[in-house]
Every structure is written in structure tokens, then in C-alpha cells.
């Protein structure tokens, strides 16, 4: 089980706008700016953050990641996908059932501005 996750991005403001739009459709409050990046808090605990990479000898490189967020309903998955595309994301997989995982696996995947695969998934029957 994941307690928290952090991604490195190349443009903090562009990524903040993308994640605020997409995650807002899943009921996740707007990210909070901090000295080290932007943090999204759920149930009073930081769950997800982004940090801008800086040029220089010790800068970490942005690498593709896959991160899935729980959606409470299939319409929330659809809304996440639409909001992510409007906010500059690129489609990776349209919303739909993925029976290869299990009969009720309903998900959509987008690529964020840095190419990370971001998924919203609902596991309950419609």
C-alpha cells in the first residue's frame, strides 16, 4: 500500500494546473504550494506531491511513472479524463472497462505534461 508519492516535473506551474484540474474531479482538494513544490492533502495527510527539477549537477531526471488514483464512481473517472485533457494532458487510454484486470475495473489513463501515466480507476460495479 502506498502512503505517499512524489513526482519530479519540468514545469511546476504547468503541472500544478494539470493536477488541480484532473484531481479535482476525483474530489481531491487543490494543491498547496510549499517551498519544495506543491502538495495535495487527503484526510489531513500529504498523499501526493510534485517537485520541479532544477538544472545542475545533482538534479534528478524526470522519468516516466505510472500512478493510479481511486475514483468513487465511473462518472468520476470520465470527468477526470475530460478535465485532464482540457488541462493539457494527452490521452493514453479512453475511459472504459478493463476486464483483463477484473470485471469491474473501470479506468482512464492520461499522460501528464511530463509524460507520466496518470490513471483514475473505479473498482465498483456501476
Coordinates of C-alpha atoms in Angstrom, one line a residue:
X1 CA 0.0 0.0 0.0
X2 CA 1.3 3.5 -0.9
X3 CA 1.5 6.1 1.9
X4 CA 2.7 9.0 -0.3
X5 CA 4.0 9.7 -3.8
X6 CA 6.1 12.4 -5.3
X7 CA 6.9 13.1 -8.9
X8 CA 9.6 15.3 -10.5
X9 CA 8.3 17.7 -13.1
X10 CA 9.9 20.1 -15.5
X11 CA 7.4 23.0 -15.1
X12 CA 5.9 23.3 -11.6
X13 CA 3.1 25.7 -12.5
X14 CA 2.0 23.9 -15.7
X15 CA 1.9 20.6 -13.7
X16 CA 0.1 22.2 -10.8
X17 CA -2.7 23.4 -13.1
X18 CA -2.9 20.0 -14.7
X19 CA -3.1 18.1 -11.4
X20 CA -5.5 20.6 -9.8
X21 CA -7.9 20.2 -12.8
X22 CA -7.7 16.4 -13.0
X23 CA -7.6 15.5 -9.3
X24 CA -10.3 18.0 -8.5
X25 CA -12.7 15.7 -10.5
X26 CA -11.8 12.9 -8.0
X27 CA -12.7 15.1 -5.0
X28 CA -9.1 15.8 -4.1
X29 CA -8.7 19.4 -2.8
X30 CA -6.5 22.0 -4.7
X31 CA -2.8 21.5 -4.2
X32 CA -0.9 23.6 -1.6
X33 CA 2.2 25.5 -2.6
X34 CA 5.2 24.8 -0.4
X35 CA 8.9 25.7 -0.6
X36 CA 9.7 22.2 -2.0
X37 CA 6.8 22.1 -4.6
X38 CA 3.1 21.5 -4.5
X39 CA 1.3 19.1 -2.1
X40 CA -2.1 17.6 -2.2
X41 CA -3.5 16.6 1.1
X42 CA -6.1 13.9 1.8
X43 CA -7.6 13.2 5.3
X44 CA -5.1 15.7 6.7
X45 CA -2.1 13.9 5.4
X46 CA 0.1 14.7 2.4
X47 CA -0.6 12.0 -0.2
X48 CA 0.9 13.3 -3.4
X49 CA 3.4 16.0 -4.3
X50 CA 5.2 17.4 -7.3
X51 CA 8.7 18.9 -7.2
X52 CA 10.3 20.8 -10.1
X53 CA 13.7 19.5 -11.2
X54 CA 16.4 22.1 -11.3
X55 CA 19.3 22.2 -13.7
X56 CA 22.7 21.4 -12.2
X57 CA 25.0 18.6 -11.4
X58 CA 22.7 16.9 -8.8
X59 CA 19.3 17.4 -10.5
X60 CA 17.2 14.2 -10.7
X61 CA 16.0 13.4 -14.1
X62 CA 12.3 13.1 -14.9
X63 CA 11.4 9.5 -15.6
X64 CA 8.2 8.0 -16.7
X65 CA 6.0 6.9 -13.8
X66 CA 2.5 5.3 -13.6
X67 CA 0.3 6.5 -10.8
X68 CA -3.4 5.5 -10.2
X69 CA -5.9 7.4 -8.1
X70 CA -9.1 5.9 -6.8
X71 CA -12.3 7.2 -8.2
X72 CA -15.6 6.8 -6.3
X73 CA -17.6 6.2 -9.5
X74 CA -17.4 5.6 -13.2
X75 CA -18.6 9.1 -13.9
X76 CA -15.8 10.5 -11.8
X77 CA -13.3 8.5 -14.0
X78 CA -14.9 10.1 -17.1
X79 CA -14.8 13.6 -15.5
X80 CA -11.1 13.1 -14.5
X81 CA -10.2 12.1 -18.1
X82 CA -12.0 15.1 -19.6
X83 CA -10.5 17.6 -17.2
X84 CA -7.0 16.2 -17.6
X85 CA -7.3 16.6 -21.4
X86 CA -8.6 20.1 -21.1
X87 CA -5.7 20.9 -18.7
X88 CA -3.1 19.9 -21.3
X89 CA -2.8 16.1 -20.7
X90 CA -2.7 13.6 -23.6
X91 CA -5.0 10.6 -23.9
X92 CA -3.3 7.3 -23.2
X93 CA -6.4 5.1 -22.8
X94 CA -10.1 6.2 -23.1
X95 CA -12.4 5.6 -20.1
X96 CA -13.7 2.1 -20.1
X97 CA -13.9 -1.4 -18.5
X98 CA -10.6 -3.3 -18.3
X99 CA -11.9 -6.9 -17.8
X100 CA -8.4 -8.3 -18.2
X101 CA -7.8 -7.0 -14.6
X102 CA -11.2 -7.8 -13.1
X103 CA -14.9 -7.5 -14.3
X104 CA -15.5 -4.1 -12.6
X105 CA -12.1 -2.4 -13.3
X106 CA -13.2 0.9 -15.0
X107 CA -10.3 3.2 -15.7
X108 CA -8.9 6.0 -17.9
X109 CA -5.3 6.9 -18.4
X110 CA -3.7 10.2 -19.5
X111 CA -0.1 11.4 -19.9
X112 CA 0.7 14.4 -17.8
X113 CA 2.8 17.3 -19.2
X114 CA 6.0 15.4 -18.5
X115 CA 4.7 12.1 -19.9
X116 CA 3.9 10.4 -16.6
X117 CA 1.0 7.9 -16.9
X118 CA -1.8 9.0 -14.6
X119 CA -4.8 6.8 -14.1
X120 CA -8.2 7.1 -12.4
X121 CA -9.8 3.8 -11.5
X122 CA -13.1 2.7 -10.1
X123 CA -13.4 -0.9 -8.8
X124 CA -17.1 -0.9 -8.0
X125 CA -19.9 -2.1 -10.3
X126 CA -22.0 0.7 -11.9

